[in-house]
Short mmCIF file of C-alpha atoms in Angstrom, two decimals:
data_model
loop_
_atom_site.label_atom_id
_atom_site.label_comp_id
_atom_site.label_asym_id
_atom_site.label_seq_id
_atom_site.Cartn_x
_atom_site.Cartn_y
_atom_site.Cartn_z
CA UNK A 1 3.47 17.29 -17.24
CA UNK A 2 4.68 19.99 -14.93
CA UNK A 3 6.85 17.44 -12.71
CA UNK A 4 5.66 19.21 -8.84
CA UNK A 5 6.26 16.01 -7.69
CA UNK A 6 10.21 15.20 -7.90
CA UNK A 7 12.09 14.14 -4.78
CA UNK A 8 8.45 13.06 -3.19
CA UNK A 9 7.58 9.23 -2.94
CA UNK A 10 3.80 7.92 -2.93
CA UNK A 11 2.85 4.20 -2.04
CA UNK A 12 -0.62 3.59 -4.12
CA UNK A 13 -2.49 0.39 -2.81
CA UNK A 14 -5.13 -0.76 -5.15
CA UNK A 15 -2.34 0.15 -8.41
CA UNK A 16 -3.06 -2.68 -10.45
CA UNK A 17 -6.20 -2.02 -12.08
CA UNK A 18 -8.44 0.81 -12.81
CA UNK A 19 -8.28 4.45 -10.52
CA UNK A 20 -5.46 2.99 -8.67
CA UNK A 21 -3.28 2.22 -11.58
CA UNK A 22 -4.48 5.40 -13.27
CA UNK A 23 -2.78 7.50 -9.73
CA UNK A 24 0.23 5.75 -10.23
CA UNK A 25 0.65 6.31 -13.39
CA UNK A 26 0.04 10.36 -13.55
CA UNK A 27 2.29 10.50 -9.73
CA UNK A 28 5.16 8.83 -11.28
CA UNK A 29 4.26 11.24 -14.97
CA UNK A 30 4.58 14.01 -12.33
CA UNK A 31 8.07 12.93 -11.01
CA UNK A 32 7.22 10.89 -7.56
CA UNK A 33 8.53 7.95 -6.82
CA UNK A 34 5.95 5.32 -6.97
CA UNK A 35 5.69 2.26 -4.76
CA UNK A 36 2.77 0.00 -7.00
CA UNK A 37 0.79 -2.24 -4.26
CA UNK A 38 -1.97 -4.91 -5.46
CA UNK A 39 -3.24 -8.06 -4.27
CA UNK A 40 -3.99 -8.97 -7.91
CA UNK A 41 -7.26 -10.23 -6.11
CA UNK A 42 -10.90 -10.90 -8.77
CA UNK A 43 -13.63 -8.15 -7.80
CA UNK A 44 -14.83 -10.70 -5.97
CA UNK A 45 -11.53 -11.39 -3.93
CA UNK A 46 -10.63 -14.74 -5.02
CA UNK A 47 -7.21 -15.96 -6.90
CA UNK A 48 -4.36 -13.40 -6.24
CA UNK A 49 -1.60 -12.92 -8.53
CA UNK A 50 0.87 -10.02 -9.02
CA UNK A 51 0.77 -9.87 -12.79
CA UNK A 52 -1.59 -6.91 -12.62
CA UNK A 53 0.92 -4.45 -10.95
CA UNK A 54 3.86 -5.93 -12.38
CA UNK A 55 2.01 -4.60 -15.47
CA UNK A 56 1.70 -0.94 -14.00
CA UNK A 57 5.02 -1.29 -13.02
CA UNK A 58 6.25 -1.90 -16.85
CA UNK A 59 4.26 1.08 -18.18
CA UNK A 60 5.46 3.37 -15.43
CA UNK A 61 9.08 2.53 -16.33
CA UNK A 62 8.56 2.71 -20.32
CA UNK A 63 7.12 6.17 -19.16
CA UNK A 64 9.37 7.73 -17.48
CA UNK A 65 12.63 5.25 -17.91
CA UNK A 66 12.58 4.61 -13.48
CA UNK A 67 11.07 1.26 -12.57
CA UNK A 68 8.98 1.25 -8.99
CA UNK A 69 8.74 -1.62 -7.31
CA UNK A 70 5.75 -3.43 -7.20
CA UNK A 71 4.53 -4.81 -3.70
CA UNK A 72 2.09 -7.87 -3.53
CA UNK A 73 1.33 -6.88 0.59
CA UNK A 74 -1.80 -5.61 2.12
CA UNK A 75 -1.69 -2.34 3.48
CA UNK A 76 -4.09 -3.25 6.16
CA UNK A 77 -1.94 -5.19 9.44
CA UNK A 78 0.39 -2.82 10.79
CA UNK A 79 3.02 -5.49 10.35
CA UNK A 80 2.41 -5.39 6.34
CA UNK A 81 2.33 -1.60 6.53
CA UNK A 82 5.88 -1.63 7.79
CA UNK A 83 6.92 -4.65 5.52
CA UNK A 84 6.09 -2.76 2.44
CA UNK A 85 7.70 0.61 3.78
CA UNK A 86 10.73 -1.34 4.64
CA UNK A 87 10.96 -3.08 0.98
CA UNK A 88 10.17 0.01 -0.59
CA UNK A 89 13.11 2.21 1.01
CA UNK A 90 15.35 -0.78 0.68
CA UNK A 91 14.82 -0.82 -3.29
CA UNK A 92 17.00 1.68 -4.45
CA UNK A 93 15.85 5.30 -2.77
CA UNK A 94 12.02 3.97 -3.65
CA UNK A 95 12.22 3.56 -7.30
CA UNK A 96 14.49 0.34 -8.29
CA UNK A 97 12.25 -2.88 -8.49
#
């Protein structure tokens, strides 16, 4: 990878599974720090659990040896928006879990 990305930070809602997980992943390959955000929610929005970023989380840090925190919030209410921000600059410059 080219690393473009270091000294940027990226918050990627929808991380845990499939295209989201697959942006963290090559942001964080290109040097950002990544902020992984998932519900952990079935397709069909039951259950909730934060196992699946947590997960994304783990590969990202046997990747490139930084962990990102993972953030169980939803993006959506302004007040979450700011929650997650908050936690995420409060974790170690965005990239301690």
């Amino acid at each position: 990878m080219t690393e473009t990305l270091i000294g940027k930070a990226a918050i990627v809602t929808g991380a845990g599974r499939g295209i989201g997980a697959g942006v963290a992943r090559l942001l964080a390959a290109e040097g950002a720090a990544v902020v992984v955000n998932d519900l952990g929610v079935e397709l069909d929005g039951s259950g909730g659990s934060a196992s699946h970023a947590d997960a994304v989380v783990a590969q990202i840090a046997a990747a490139v040896g930084a962990p990102s925190p993972a953030t169980p919030a939803s993006p959506r209410p302004r007040a979450a928006r700011r929650w997650l921000l908050k936690r995420s600059m409060r974790s170690g410059g965005w990239t301690s879990s």
